[in-house]
Each structure stands twice: as structure tokens, then as C-alpha cells.
Amino acid sequence: MGDGSFAHPGGALSVWGHLVCEEEAAQPEALTATASDPFCRCPVGAQHDWQACMYAHTYQDVRRPPSLGYGHQLCPYWNKKETSLAYSQRCPLGPRCPFAHGAKEQLYHPNYFRTLVCRDLQRRRCPRGVLCAFFHRQADCRKVKHDPVNYTIPLPEKAIPTEWLVHFLSPPKFQEAGSYNHCKACCAAGSMQRSAYASFGCNGQPRERTGLRSGSSWYSPEELSSFDPSAKVAVANGGSGSSSSFYGKGLAAFRHERPEREREFREPRERRDLQEELSAGKNVFVMPKRPPRRNECYALDKDLAAAGVGCLDVAMRHAEAMDAPNWANLFYALAHCKKRGNLGALASCLRTDPRWSKSCQLLGAQLADLTARDAANVVWSLATLEARQEPLLLEAADALCGKLAVCDPVSISKATWALTGVSNRDRRLDLFAKLAVPVILRADSFPLGSLTMIAYSFAKADFRDGDAYEALSSALTSRMDSELRPIDVCNVIWSFCTVGYRDDVLFEKLCEMYLTKEVVRNFNPQDLTNTAWGFCKVAFVHKPAMEALARACHAQRFAFDPIHFSNLLYAFATLRMQGPAGVLEDMCEAAAERIQRFDGGNLAIAAWAVATLQLQSGRLLDLALARACSPEVCSSLGSRALSMVALACFRTQRLERLDDLLRATRAAGLGFGASGYSAAVMAAEQGADADRELRTLQAMAEEAKDGRMRAAVANSLAVRLWQRGFARQAFAVLQELRASSHWTVVSSLLAARLGEECGLLQEASELLASNDEFAEWQAPVTSGIHPMAATRQNEGAHAYTREFMTLHAVLCGAPPGDPDACMAAVERFAESRSLWLKITAWEKGIVVQEVARLQRPRLAVEIGAYVGYSAMNLARTVRQFGGRVASLEVDPLHVTLVRNMLEYAGLSEVVDVWTGYSFDSIPHLLQKYGPKSVDMVFMDQKGTRFHSDLALMEELDLLSDHAVVLADNVLKPGAPQYIWHLAKGAYHNCTAVSVREFLLQSEDWMVMAFRDVGKAPAPTPPPDLQRLAFESDNFRKRSMFDGVAPSKSDWWKFSQSFVSGLEQCGCKPAIVGLHGRDNPKITPEDIARIFRNAGRLNADFHVPAT
């Protein structure tokens, strides 16, 4: 049914009698129509009844075979009125459109065929007979089938057979008997016919197009072969650098009168080159003709170009005679005057000039009359002039998007550059989604300059479409040559890396052709450092290229600005590369000489990089830290810069400088912020000085904006001092807390326990005597700490609301010392408020508990504690076997909440909660617990960190030989590199447990595997997996920052493509649970079966009832 065979129930239908002898001899296969022929154009030259013929005769009844994969929904872009237009001009996606083009494709689609009654039966006879798409009898009525087509992306290029496409887009003409000449393997003049992406390709000779009617939009091979070579080169190079542009002049621009001798010499070679391109299936671009204009308009074009800055006066004098292209040329002339610096005083007052306002008004009324190139020039000119005309710019952009089928590559690249400045993110991305269509379809015909500019614009606009970047990568890789300028090489790398699209094939080729050769010395400091910075953003390591970049930077170090030093050092520190011997040290010395020119951000980056690389040159680090602590610089540091400076102090054990930084920040009246305190608290926790931890947490409590937050921080400090063995100091902290009138039930529990342990029962009873201060912690739970968070960046006054409300709900809704009741209180609170929390509740909680129960770990490591739900789940399970839990959390206030939660649940003796980034906290585990001490790892942090954090634990030999690894949120939003690491690395029985996401009722995966020290580490992931990681990260960002969050349907489609991508890469895990099963519940027996299959349980082991 998928190939359309249902459309001819009569079987083979004879068309004998319509063909004359010569036609029969020329095309014997036309005598009998098979199931594949309904999609061919009619070869019958004689007059006949077209309603009884199964062939297509016009653009109204031609249709593509449904086997290509399009659906039965009608295309919203299909132009059904202008039947004389080229196929691609009727729909931008052309034959690759996933929608049905016209009624015939919909009616004859397998999912829609004969689902409606034939209205012609009212006249008692249907002229179409067996070829009718409607049912004539009730027994023939079919139901509309489920439509599985993804209408958001074009049909894959490989799904379109080349031979069929050539025949489909090359309709044979009705001819006199005996003159028909047909060849199915012929060359077509392109899917877009005189459009900007006319695709030519064949295996044989081009089809002869004789007898075409007047006004036909097809170009014959003779016309193509007569194109002037120099004009063709101008097309390939975007027409830049030449005053005699061919744009808008049609084929006349390609015909250049040459001396006869030269023409005879060049013509055969050009004909061969063209034929090679046609045979290779390459795209050949042909500009459409501009609509006819009056002669005076052509004269005005010349006057406007010659007038320079006076072009506005010319336009005002002839405003009534000017047409839309004249106004476009006016804007273009003004923009070029500004680029050359000739605009003078008009540049500053253009926005208020009445002539400019009138010009914008008159142009806006004629935007529909602009050609694609003129519309692109208007968009580019408005962006260049910076004249605050965004409404007009958006209208011009919309006009351009309606003409993309006939837009040349240079115009598209100019438009993308101009539209990066659109302020509304959703509007900007919508425009770029439309501009990406011709890039995806015909990037291989774009000149290299346009490709690099489009890539740069996509990245600057934060447009993240995988198909667009794949098309750009394919075109750049296949056509790359030595003509790329250094800035082009830099732009390509910077663009792909900025959006996170790692393309090893493209990067390897760029490194081999440019970065590892002498040409790299021609790069300027910005190109060199931006290239290195780009590689580090996607963790692409090419040692020869990075060393060549370092040497080239070393040669130009005296011309470096502060941002160049910081970018270079940051790149090598992120990649953990030392570079050539002595080169980075010399760069640090050169940077130290210019330290007074560094602003706060560059100081922080340089200090962090030097500390991370542990470079021997300490002069730059000392100067940077001293300058960062100065009042004038400290007041300008943001939270991220403060965090980097604090990390630099921690990693080089310059803790006195960290104290100076904290004092300077507080003296300036600024908050240190959660990011800054993360490094400060981590340094205090991992050090031996308890007083430093006391001072740091007291400073954080004083900076808190709410009394309840301060009480929670004080309780956390008391727990830490008690764990260090300083019970009396911890009790003193509680006494100070009572004196400040901030008290919680957790404080009471701590006071009772510490008083008994220290022999201070009298003092403890006094602290517990009055509890009237509990009022602010009593039910009902309110959000009085701060308004509901509008952002999840956890900085500023709107952070941590839902987290502290969760703690409040537990203290009000569960008895102390009962972990089960505390976990239930968290779930009830979230469910009653429909407030999603990133916790492993419902079936996810069963998975975590059962894995811990069956594994019986001595030490279970949790990365990503959040509010402590999973820490309580792990702790209540492992304490039955004498195990411990080490929970890592980067946010110091989340750490505070977790410690309060664990103390209230009675689990503080089982869990150690550590603050800091995993890169610094994981090595602390080795120091604290020793090698091969970790039997279970549960990861619930950012999915892009799963594989790198796990690799760090492997490198430090923290995992025991029988360890089990488990991670959450692997399907939503996706962690393909983690799955690759387990499936192809030193693990076995990689299994995805498919469960429901808490509160969202959507599918998610918890992926686990068992350590296998006998296997080799995982190889480098293939490009397809890198693409999958890119798509996953994009979906994560979309769910966090887009104005409209992804719907359940969007998540479902993404999950299906994610699973398919894993299967294509050969790393799809075994799946148990919700996925593909009617029962949405996961059971303990499911987890036991995984352990049993991995050889971790005896076959006769039975899971006890829960």
C-alpha cells in the first residue's frame, strides 16, 4: 500500500491505442501502466481522455509517490493558484516537503485514499472510473490511518531517488507524432527551475528541450553551456569584489562578448566543466530575471549610486517616480557610505532626519514588490545603519522569507548577519529557522565566504538546528581549499563550538590544512585565541594543532590584549594541556607585564587557568589575586568571576588570599553569592582548620536575606563541627542562634543530642525550654522567604524559594527520625502544589533503593544532592548493612538544606555531604575514603557531566572492581555520551530502566551498568553520537530558556529520535520497565532480574515483599 499500488485496482491498465507507431517504438514500456507509473508524466503525444489516463498531465495532478515518506496533511506553504511557477517556488522545501502538495497527493495517499464518498455519483456516473480517489461503494470505504510522519523536518535526501527526481522535475512536452524523444536517465534542469537552488544532475546526456512554449521557465543545456565562465566564477564567489554585478539581469549577465578566438578557446573547456558538475549531481545556481521596470527607474539607480551621501535628496525629489528597487538601492547606498566612513554628520542624526523617516515609510508600503536580493539588501542596510528601524527590518525579513526559493547565497548570508541583532529571541529564531531551509537544501552550491558568514551568524543568533550545521559542515568539508582566510577558519571553529556542535571530521580537516602548517603564523591574536577557545568548549583535543596555536601565540605575545591572554590560558586549562615546554610560562610573564590593563573578568579567568594548570610561573597568579582583592576591582567582579578567583585560591592553597577576597567583597557591600561561597566553603571543608569553616559559614549566614535561611545555615555549621569532633563548638553555635531569636525544630534536635554528648544537659534544657519562635516554621507552608523563583540560576533575591518551602513542609508534615515519612512529606508537598522538584520519587525511588539494597555498598557516592531526597533514600537502605553515603553538591545553600533534612530524618551519622565542583570534590573522596572504596555511584547532576565525572573517578581508581553505576535523567533530556561510556567501556550489562518522571507522567531512563575491569576503555564517540549529544543539549536549553517550554508531544518525539540515534551508533542499552510495556510500574523484581542477568545474584534469589 505504501507504494501507491492501491490506486489502480484494475491491475495493469492498457493505454494501447493512444500511441502512434513511432512513439511505441520510442517508449515500449508506456504500453502497459504498472503500479509505479501513476507518478510519471504522461508520455502520450496524441489527443486522449485524460480522466481515463493514469498519468499526470499538469501540475494540478502530478504527485510524488507516498513511498518517499510524506504524509497526507496538506502543505500550508503550497501555492495552488500559481501553477506556472517552478515546483520549488510553490513550496520552499520542494520535493523534500513532508506535507502533501495539493489535493491529488492527499487524496491518493495510502492513509487517505477512498475515505470520502464520490460526489460525482449524484450524477450516476463517475468519469474517473477505477482511477477515482473516492469510494463508490460502502464496502470500498477506508478509514483514515494513523499519521506517523514528522512534519517538523524535511524528508531525508537519501529517500529521494535521483533518477525519479530527474524524471519528475523534467516534464515531457506534448509533441507532434514522430517527434518524441524520451530518456528516463536524462538530466533535469533542476528541481527549482530558474530558482536559486536549481539542481542539475544526470548519468547521460542532457535532455533536449525542443518546442518549449513561449515564456517557459526552463533553461536548456545550450543556454547553460553558453554562460560566461567569468560570470560563473562570480556566482561561485558571491559576486563580491566586482562593480558589474549580474544580480537582477537574468541570463544576459552570463553572456559576455569576447573576441571570437578567445571564445573558441574557452567554450569547450567550460562545457566540459559544466557537464562534470551536472554528472556529479551538483547544484548550479541561476538567478531569476527581475520583473520589468521603467527606464527612468534604471536611471534613478545610477543617480542614487553616484550621489553618495546626497542620495536622500535625490530620493525626495523623485519620490513619486521611484519603485521598490529604487528605495532598496537608496538604503544600500547609505549603508555603503557608512561602511566607508562617508556618511559624515548624517550618521549621528539619521534617526531624526525627516527624509529618512519618509523613505522608511515609502519603502514599507512597497516591500511586497522587492525581489529576494533587494529584500536582503534592505535587511542588511538597516542593520548596518543602526537606525532603530526594527519593525521595518522585520517586515523586510518576512518579505525575504517569502522569496527564499529564488534567493542567492550571498543575499542569504547578508540577511543572516543582519538578523543576529533582532532583540526578541523567539522572533529571531523563527526567522533563522526559515533562512536555514535553503542552507539545508543547497549548502553545497554556496560559496565558501557565504558558508562561513552563515555559520558565524547562526552561532551569534544562538540558532541550534542540527540539520543546518550538518549541511554547513558537509559543504565546508567537501569544498575546503587553501583560499580560506584566517578569519574564516576562526569563524567556522568558533561558530560550531559556540553552539556545542562538535564535528571531528570538519575540525580534523581544518587542523590538517591550516592549523598545523605555516599558514597559522598569519593568524592574528584574536583568530588564534578564539580558535583555541572554541576547541576547549567542545573538548576537542588535537595536540599538534594546539601546540602550533601556542607557538604562534608565543611569537605574537607582545601584541596580545588581556582578553587574548585569558582566552588562551582558559583553553589549555579546560583541556588540561600543558602546551610546548616553556611557552605558556612565557605567556604568563607577558601577561604579568600588562596586569594593570586586565579587567575583573579577565583577571579571574587568568588566575583560574594558571591555578588549574599548576604552572610554575606564580608571578601572574600573585598579581592577579592581589589586584582582584583591591576595592576598585573587587566591586566589579560578578558571581562567576568571584567563584573562579576563589577556586584559584583553593587549588593553589592560597587560603589567606581567599579570606582577603571575602573581606573585600563584604567591605564593598556586595554579596559573595552562592557561586563564590561554593569554592570558599569547599576550601574550608577540605582543610584542617575548623575555625576557617566556622568563619565562612557564619559569613554566609549573615549574608542570607531571611531568618529561616540563617537558621538553616547555623544548623548546617553545627552538624559540620560535630562531624569534625568539635561538639562543644557546635553547641556554642546553637546558643548564638537562640540568642538571635532564630530557631527551628532541627536546632532543638541538635541541641538535645549535643547537650547529652557534651554533658551540657542543663544548658540544653534551657535552649529547649521555649519554642514560641517556631511560629514561622509551622503549617501552612508559605513562600514568604522570597517570591517564586523566576529563574533557576540560583543567584539573587528570587532563588531557593521552592527548596526552603520543601524543608518547611517536611518539618511540618513528618515526625523526626523517620526517613520514610520525610520522603513522603516531600512528595505530598510537590504533588499538592503541582510543583515539580528534581527528585527521584515514585518508580525512580524504587530503582535507587533496590540497587542500593542488592549491591550492599560499603560506600555509595551521590553526585547532585539537591534537597536530600535521594540521600535519605540511599542512607536508610545502606545503614542496614553498615554502609555510608558521600553526597556531593555544588550549591552551598542546597548543602545546607540537605544537612537539615538528614538531621531531621536521623541520618546525619550515615551521610557526609561535601560542597564543591565535582572536579575538586571527587579527588577529595580519594583522600577521605581511599582507592577502590566506592561500590555504588548515583549521578543526578547535569547530564553532560555524567561521563566526564565517571571518567575522573576511574582515573583516580576510586571504583571498586564490582562497582555499579546508576544515573538519572538519561533519556530526558538525554546523556548519550554517558551511555556510550558504559556500553563501549569497562562495564557490562548496560541497562536502561524506563520509568515515569516525577509529576510529569512522561518517560525517562535511569541507566545502570556493572564495572568490568577486564574490558578496555570506551573509544572516541562517532560523529553520529556527537550529533545526538548536540541535539540533547539543545533540547535541554530549550526547556530551560525558551519562551514556550516543550510539550509532552515534543518530549515524546525527541525520546523516539534519541533511542533511534543510540541504535544507529550501536550503543542502545537493554530496556526494561515502562518503555514498550503496558504496565507503567517498575517493581523490585525488575531490578533483581538485572542483577541476576549480570551474575550478581543467585538464580534462586527472591525479592522479599515490600
Coordinates of C-alpha atoms in Angstrom, one line a residue, residues 584-845:
L584 CA 52.6 29.0 28.5
E585 CA 55.1 30.2 31.2
D586 CA 56.3 32.9 28.8
M587 CA 52.8 33.9 28.0
C588 CA 52.1 34.3 31.7
E589 CA 55.1 36.5 32.1
A590 CA 54.0 38.7 29.2
A591 CA 50.5 38.9 30.8
A592 CA 52.0 39.9 34.1
E593 CA 53.7 42.9 32.4
R594 CA 50.2 44.1 31.4
I595 CA 48.3 43.2 34.5
Q596 CA 47.1 46.8 35.1
R597 CA 45.1 46.5 31.8
F598 CA 43.2 43.5 32.9
D599 CA 39.6 44.0 34.0
G600 CA 38.0 41.8 36.7
G601 CA 36.7 39.1 34.3
N602 CA 40.0 38.5 32.6
L603 CA 41.8 38.6 35.9
A604 CA 39.6 35.8 37.2
I605 CA 40.0 33.7 34.1
A606 CA 43.7 34.1 34.0
A607 CA 44.1 33.3 37.8
W608 CA 41.8 30.2 37.4
A609 CA 43.7 28.9 34.4
V610 CA 47.2 29.3 36.0
A611 CA 46.0 27.5 39.1
T612 CA 44.3 24.7 37.2
L613 CA 47.4 24.1 35.1
Q614 CA 49.7 24.4 38.2
L615 CA 52.1 26.4 36.1
Q616 CA 55.4 27.2 37.7
S617 CA 55.0 30.9 36.9
G618 CA 53.4 32.2 40.1
R619 CA 54.0 35.9 39.4
L620 CA 50.9 36.3 37.2
L621 CA 48.8 34.5 39.8
D622 CA 50.0 36.6 42.7
L623 CA 49.5 39.8 40.8
A624 CA 46.0 38.7 39.6
L625 CA 44.9 37.7 43.1
A626 CA 46.2 40.9 44.7
R627 CA 44.5 43.0 42.1
A628 CA 41.2 41.1 42.4
C629 CA 41.2 41.8 46.2
S630 CA 41.6 45.6 45.6
P631 CA 38.4 47.6 46.2
E632 CA 38.1 49.0 42.7
V633 CA 38.4 45.6 41.0
C634 CA 36.5 43.6 43.7
S635 CA 33.4 45.7 43.3
S636 CA 33.2 44.8 39.6
L637 CA 33.5 41.0 39.9
G638 CA 30.4 39.0 39.1
S639 CA 29.4 35.8 40.9
R640 CA 31.2 33.6 38.2
A641 CA 34.4 35.7 38.4
L642 CA 34.3 35.5 42.2
S643 CA 34.0 31.7 42.0
M644 CA 36.9 31.4 39.6
V645 CA 39.2 33.6 41.9
A646 CA 38.1 31.6 44.9
L647 CA 38.9 28.3 43.1
A648 CA 42.3 29.6 42.1
C649 CA 43.0 30.3 45.8
F650 CA 41.8 26.9 46.8
R651 CA 43.7 25.0 44.1
T652 CA 47.0 26.7 44.9
Q653 CA 46.3 26.7 48.7
R654 CA 46.5 30.5 48.9
L655 CA 43.7 30.5 51.5
E656 CA 44.8 33.8 53.0
R657 CA 44.0 35.4 49.7
L658 CA 40.6 33.8 49.8
D659 CA 40.0 35.4 53.2
D660 CA 41.1 38.7 51.8
L661 CA 38.7 38.3 48.9
L662 CA 35.8 37.5 51.2
R663 CA 36.6 40.5 53.4
A664 CA 37.0 42.9 50.4
T665 CA 33.7 41.8 48.9
R666 CA 31.8 42.3 52.1
A667 CA 33.5 45.6 52.8
A668 CA 32.3 46.8 49.4
G669 CA 28.7 46.0 50.5
L670 CA 28.4 43.2 47.8
G671 CA 27.3 39.7 48.3
F672 CA 29.7 36.9 47.7
G673 CA 26.9 34.9 46.1
A674 CA 26.3 31.1 46.0
S675 CA 28.9 30.6 43.3
G676 CA 31.6 32.3 45.4
Y677 CA 30.7 30.6 48.6
S678 CA 30.8 27.2 46.8
A679 CA 34.6 27.5 46.4
A680 CA 35.1 29.2 49.8
V681 CA 33.0 26.5 51.7
M682 CA 34.7 23.7 49.8
A683 CA 38.2 25.1 50.7
A684 CA 37.1 25.3 54.4
E685 CA 35.5 21.8 54.4
Q686 CA 38.5 20.0 52.9
G687 CA 41.0 21.9 55.1
A688 CA 42.0 21.0 58.6
D689 CA 41.2 24.4 60.0
A690 CA 37.7 24.3 61.7
D691 CA 37.8 28.0 62.5
R692 CA 38.0 28.8 58.8
E693 CA 34.9 26.8 58.2
L694 CA 33.2 28.5 61.1
R695 CA 34.0 31.9 59.8
T696 CA 33.0 31.1 56.2
L697 CA 29.6 29.7 57.2
Q698 CA 28.9 32.5 59.6
A699 CA 29.6 35.0 56.8
M700 CA 27.2 33.1 54.5
A701 CA 24.6 33.1 57.3
E702 CA 24.9 36.8 57.8
E703 CA 24.6 37.4 54.0
A704 CA 21.3 35.4 53.9
K705 CA 18.2 37.6 53.4
D706 CA 15.9 35.6 55.6
G707 CA 15.9 34.4 59.2
R708 CA 14.9 30.9 58.3
M709 CA 17.7 30.7 55.9
R710 CA 20.1 31.9 58.5
A711 CA 18.8 29.3 61.0
A712 CA 19.3 26.5 58.4
V713 CA 22.9 27.7 57.8
A714 CA 23.7 27.7 61.5
N715 CA 22.3 24.2 61.9
S716 CA 24.5 23.0 59.0
L717 CA 27.5 24.6 60.6
A718 CA 26.7 22.8 63.9
V719 CA 26.5 19.5 62.0
R720 CA 29.8 20.0 60.4
L721 CA 31.6 21.0 63.6
W722 CA 30.1 17.9 65.3
Q723 CA 31.4 15.7 62.4
R724 CA 34.8 17.2 62.8
G725 CA 34.7 16.2 66.5
F726 CA 34.1 19.7 67.9
A727 CA 30.8 19.1 69.7
R728 CA 31.2 21.9 72.2
Q729 CA 31.8 24.5 69.5
A730 CA 28.8 23.1 67.7
F731 CA 26.7 23.6 70.8
A732 CA 28.0 27.2 71.1
V733 CA 26.8 27.9 67.6
L734 CA 23.3 26.8 68.7
Q735 CA 23.4 29.0 71.7
E736 CA 24.3 32.0 69.5
L737 CA 21.4 31.0 67.2
R738 CA 19.0 31.0 70.2
A739 CA 20.2 34.4 71.2
S740 CA 19.4 35.8 67.7
S741 CA 15.8 34.6 68.0
H742 CA 16.2 32.2 65.0
W743 CA 15.3 28.6 65.9
T744 CA 14.0 25.5 64.2
V745 CA 12.9 22.0 65.2
V746 CA 16.2 20.8 63.7
S747 CA 18.0 23.2 66.1
S748 CA 16.1 21.5 69.0
L749 CA 17.1 18.0 67.9
L750 CA 20.8 19.1 67.6
A751 CA 20.7 20.8 71.0
A752 CA 19.3 17.7 72.7
R753 CA 21.8 15.4 71.1
L754 CA 24.9 17.6 71.5
G755 CA 23.9 18.5 75.1
E756 CA 23.8 14.9 76.0
E757 CA 27.0 14.1 74.2
C758 CA 28.9 17.0 75.8
G759 CA 27.4 16.7 79.3
L760 CA 25.6 20.0 78.9
L761 CA 22.1 18.8 79.8
Q762 CA 21.2 21.9 81.8
E763 CA 22.2 24.3 79.1
A764 CA 20.3 22.1 76.5
S765 CA 17.2 22.1 78.6
E766 CA 17.3 25.9 78.8
L767 CA 17.6 26.1 75.0
L768 CA 14.6 23.8 74.6
A769 CA 12.5 25.4 77.3
S770 CA 10.8 28.0 75.0
N771 CA 9.7 27.1 71.5
D772 CA 7.4 30.0 70.7
E773 CA 9.9 31.0 67.9
F774 CA 8.7 28.0 65.9
A775 CA 5.7 30.0 64.6
E776 CA 7.4 30.9 61.3
W777 CA 8.1 27.2 60.7
Q778 CA 4.6 26.0 61.4
A779 CA 1.9 25.0 58.9
P780 CA 0.7 26.1 56.5
V781 CA 3.7 26.2 54.3
T782 CA 4.2 29.6 52.8
S783 CA 6.6 31.1 50.3
G784 CA 7.5 34.0 52.5
I785 CA 11.2 33.6 52.1
H786 CA 11.1 35.1 48.6
P787 CA 8.6 35.2 45.7
M788 CA 8.5 32.2 43.5
A789 CA 11.7 31.9 41.5
A790 CA 11.6 33.4 38.0
T791 CA 14.9 31.9 37.1
R792 CA 16.8 28.8 38.1
Q793 CA 20.2 30.3 38.1
N794 CA 20.2 30.4 42.0
E795 CA 21.6 33.9 42.2
G796 CA 19.8 37.0 43.5
A797 CA 16.8 37.6 45.7
H798 CA 14.4 35.2 43.8
A799 CA 16.3 32.0 44.4
Y800 CA 15.8 28.9 46.7
T801 CA 12.1 29.5 47.3
R802 CA 10.8 26.1 46.4
E803 CA 13.7 24.4 48.1
F804 CA 13.1 26.1 51.5
M805 CA 9.4 25.5 51.2
T806 CA 10.2 21.8 50.8
L807 CA 12.2 21.8 54.0
H808 CA 9.4 23.7 55.7
A809 CA 6.9 21.1 54.5
V810 CA 9.0 18.2 55.9
L811 CA 9.4 19.9 59.3
C812 CA 5.6 20.5 59.5
G813 CA 4.4 17.2 58.0
A814 CA 6.7 14.4 59.2
P815 CA 7.8 13.2 62.6
P816 CA 11.5 13.5 63.3
G817 CA 13.7 10.4 62.9
D818 CA 11.5 8.8 60.3
P819 CA 13.1 8.9 56.8
D820 CA 10.1 7.2 55.1
A821 CA 7.8 9.9 56.5
C822 CA 10.2 12.7 55.5
M823 CA 10.4 11.4 51.9
A824 CA 6.6 11.1 51.8
A825 CA 6.2 14.6 53.0
V826 CA 8.4 15.9 50.2
E827 CA 6.3 14.0 47.6
R828 CA 3.0 15.2 49.2
F829 CA 4.2 18.8 49.1
A830 CA 5.2 18.8 45.5
E831 CA 2.0 16.9 44.4
S832 CA -0.3 19.2 46.3
R833 CA 1.3 22.3 44.8
S834 CA 1.9 20.7 41.3
L835 CA 5.4 22.0 41.9
W836 CA 8.0 19.9 40.0
L837 CA 11.1 19.1 42.0
K838 CA 14.2 17.4 40.6
I839 CA 13.9 14.4 42.9
T840 CA 14.0 10.6 42.2
A841 CA 10.5 9.9 43.5
W842 CA 7.8 7.3 42.5
E843 CA 9.3 4.5 40.5
K844 CA 12.7 6.2 40.4
G845 CA 12.9 5.9 44.2

